[in-house]
Coordinates of N, CA and C in Angstrom, one line a residue:
X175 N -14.5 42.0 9.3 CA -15.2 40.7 9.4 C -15.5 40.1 8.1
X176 N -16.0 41.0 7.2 CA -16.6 40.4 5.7 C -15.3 40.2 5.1
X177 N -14.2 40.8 5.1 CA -13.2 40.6 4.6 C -12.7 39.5 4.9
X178 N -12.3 38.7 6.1 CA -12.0 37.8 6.4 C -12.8 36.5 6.3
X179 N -14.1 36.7 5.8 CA -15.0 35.7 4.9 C -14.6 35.6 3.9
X180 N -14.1 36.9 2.9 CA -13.6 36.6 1.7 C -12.8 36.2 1.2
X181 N -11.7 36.4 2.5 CA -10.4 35.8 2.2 C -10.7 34.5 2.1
X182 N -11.2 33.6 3.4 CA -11.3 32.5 3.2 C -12.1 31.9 1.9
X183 N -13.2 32.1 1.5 CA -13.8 31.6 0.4 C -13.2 31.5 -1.0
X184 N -11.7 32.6 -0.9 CA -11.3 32.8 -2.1 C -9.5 31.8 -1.7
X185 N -9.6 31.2 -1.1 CA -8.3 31.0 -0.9 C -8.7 29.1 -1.8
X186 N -7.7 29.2 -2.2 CA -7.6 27.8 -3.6 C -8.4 26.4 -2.9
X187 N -8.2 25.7 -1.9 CA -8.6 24.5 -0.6 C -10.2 24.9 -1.0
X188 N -11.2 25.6 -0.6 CA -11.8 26.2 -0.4 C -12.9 26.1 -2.0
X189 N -12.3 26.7 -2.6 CA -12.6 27.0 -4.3 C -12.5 25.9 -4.6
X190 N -11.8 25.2 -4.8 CA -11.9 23.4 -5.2 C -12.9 22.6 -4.8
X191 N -13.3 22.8 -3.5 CA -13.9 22.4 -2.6 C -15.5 22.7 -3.3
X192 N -15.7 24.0 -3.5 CA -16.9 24.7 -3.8 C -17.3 24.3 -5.1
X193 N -16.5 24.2 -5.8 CA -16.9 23.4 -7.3 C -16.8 22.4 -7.3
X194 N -16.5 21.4 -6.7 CA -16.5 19.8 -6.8 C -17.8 19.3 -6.1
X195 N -18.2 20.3 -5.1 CA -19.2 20.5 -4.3 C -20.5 20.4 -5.4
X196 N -20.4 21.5 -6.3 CA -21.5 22.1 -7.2 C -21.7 21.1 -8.4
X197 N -20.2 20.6 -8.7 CA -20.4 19.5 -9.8 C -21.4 18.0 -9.3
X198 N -20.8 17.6 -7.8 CA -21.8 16.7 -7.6 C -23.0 16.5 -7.3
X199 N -23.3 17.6 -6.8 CA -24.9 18.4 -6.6 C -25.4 18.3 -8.1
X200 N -24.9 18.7 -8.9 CA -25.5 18.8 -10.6 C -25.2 17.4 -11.1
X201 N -24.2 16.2 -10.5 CA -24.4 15.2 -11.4 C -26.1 14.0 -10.8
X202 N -25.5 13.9 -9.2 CA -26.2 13.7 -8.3 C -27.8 13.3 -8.5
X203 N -28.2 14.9 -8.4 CA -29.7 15.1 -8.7 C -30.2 15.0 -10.5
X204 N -29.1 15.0 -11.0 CA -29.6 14.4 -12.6 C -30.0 12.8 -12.0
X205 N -28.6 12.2 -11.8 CA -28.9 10.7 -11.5 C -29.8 10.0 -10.7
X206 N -30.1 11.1 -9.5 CA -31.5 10.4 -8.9 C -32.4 10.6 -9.2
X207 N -32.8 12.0 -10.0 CA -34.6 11.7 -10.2 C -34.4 10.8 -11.6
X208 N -33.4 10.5 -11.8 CA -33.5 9.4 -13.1 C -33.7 8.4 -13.1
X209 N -32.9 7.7 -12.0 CA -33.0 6.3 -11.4 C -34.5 5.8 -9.9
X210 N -34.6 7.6 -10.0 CA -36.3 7.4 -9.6 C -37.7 7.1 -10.3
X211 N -37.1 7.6 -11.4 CA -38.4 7.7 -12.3 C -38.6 6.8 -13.1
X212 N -37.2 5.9 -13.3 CA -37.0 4.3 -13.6 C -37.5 3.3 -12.8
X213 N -37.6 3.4 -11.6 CA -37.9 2.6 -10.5 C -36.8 1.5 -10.3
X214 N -35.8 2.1 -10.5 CA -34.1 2.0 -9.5 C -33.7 2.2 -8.4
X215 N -34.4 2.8 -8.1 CA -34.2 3.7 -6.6 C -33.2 3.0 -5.7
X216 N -33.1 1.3 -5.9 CA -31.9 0.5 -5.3 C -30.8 0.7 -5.8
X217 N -30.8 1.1 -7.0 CA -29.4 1.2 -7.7 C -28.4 2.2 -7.3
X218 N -29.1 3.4 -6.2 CA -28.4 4.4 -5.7 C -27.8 3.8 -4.5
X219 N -27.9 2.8 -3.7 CA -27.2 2.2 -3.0 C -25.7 1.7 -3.8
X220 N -25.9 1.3 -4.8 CA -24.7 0.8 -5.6 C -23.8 1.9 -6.2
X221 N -24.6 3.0 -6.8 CA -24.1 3.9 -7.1 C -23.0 4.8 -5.4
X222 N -23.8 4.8 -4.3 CA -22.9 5.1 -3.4 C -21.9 4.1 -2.5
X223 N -22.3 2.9 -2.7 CA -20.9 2.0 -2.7 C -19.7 2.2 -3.9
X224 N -19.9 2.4 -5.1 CA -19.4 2.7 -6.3 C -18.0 4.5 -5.2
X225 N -19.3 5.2 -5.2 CA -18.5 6.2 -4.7 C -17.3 6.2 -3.5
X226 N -17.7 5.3 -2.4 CA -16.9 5.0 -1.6 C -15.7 4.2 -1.9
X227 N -16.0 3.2 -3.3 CA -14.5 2.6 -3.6 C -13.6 3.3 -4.2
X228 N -14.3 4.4 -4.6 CA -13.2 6.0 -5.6 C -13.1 6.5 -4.8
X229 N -13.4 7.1 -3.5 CA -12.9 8.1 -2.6 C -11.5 7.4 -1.4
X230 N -11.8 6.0 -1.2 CA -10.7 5.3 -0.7 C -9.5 5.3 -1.5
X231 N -10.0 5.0 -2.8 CA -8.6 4.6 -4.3 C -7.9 6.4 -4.2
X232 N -8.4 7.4 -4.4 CA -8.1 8.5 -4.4 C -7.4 8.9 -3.0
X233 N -7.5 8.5 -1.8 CA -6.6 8.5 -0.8 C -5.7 7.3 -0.9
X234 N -5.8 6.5 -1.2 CA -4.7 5.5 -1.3 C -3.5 6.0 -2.0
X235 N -4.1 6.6 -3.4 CA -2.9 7.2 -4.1 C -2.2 8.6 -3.9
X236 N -3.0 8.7 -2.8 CA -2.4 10.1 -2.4 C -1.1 9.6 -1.4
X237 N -2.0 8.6 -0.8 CA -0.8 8.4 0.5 C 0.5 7.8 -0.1
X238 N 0.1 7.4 -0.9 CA 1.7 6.2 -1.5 C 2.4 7.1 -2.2
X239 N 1.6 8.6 -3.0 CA 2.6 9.1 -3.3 C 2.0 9.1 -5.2
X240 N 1.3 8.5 -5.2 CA 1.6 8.4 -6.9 C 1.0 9.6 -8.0
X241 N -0.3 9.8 -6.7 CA -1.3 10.9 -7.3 C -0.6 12.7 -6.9
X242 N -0.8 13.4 -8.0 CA 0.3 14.8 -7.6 C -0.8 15.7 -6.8
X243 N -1.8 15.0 -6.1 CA -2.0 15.9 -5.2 C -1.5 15.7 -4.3

């Protein structure tokens, strides 16, 4: 049974996943207690519109082909 947790955790989909995971958790919580302690706190609305037009551009280029993932 633990083995087959391992496998999965360690298989590449997964790993990518877990550090892209960990990177925006570490960029994230820098940027909000920053833009909290500024009294921004609106600006995180923008900052996650901002995110949504890069996660659509990032599938767009996937679909058409241009991006090598």
């Amino acid at each position: 049974m633990i083995e087959e947790i391992i496998q999965f955790l360690t298989t590449p989909l997964v790993m990518r996943a877990m550090i892209g995971a960990l990177l925006i958790a570490i960029v994230a919580s820098a940027s909000g207690s920053f833009l909290v302690f500024r009294g921004l706190s609106f600006m995180t609305s923008g900052v996650a519109h901002a995110a949504l037009g890069g996660a659509a551009l990032g599938l767009f280029l996937q679909y058409t082909g241009i991006a090598p993932w």
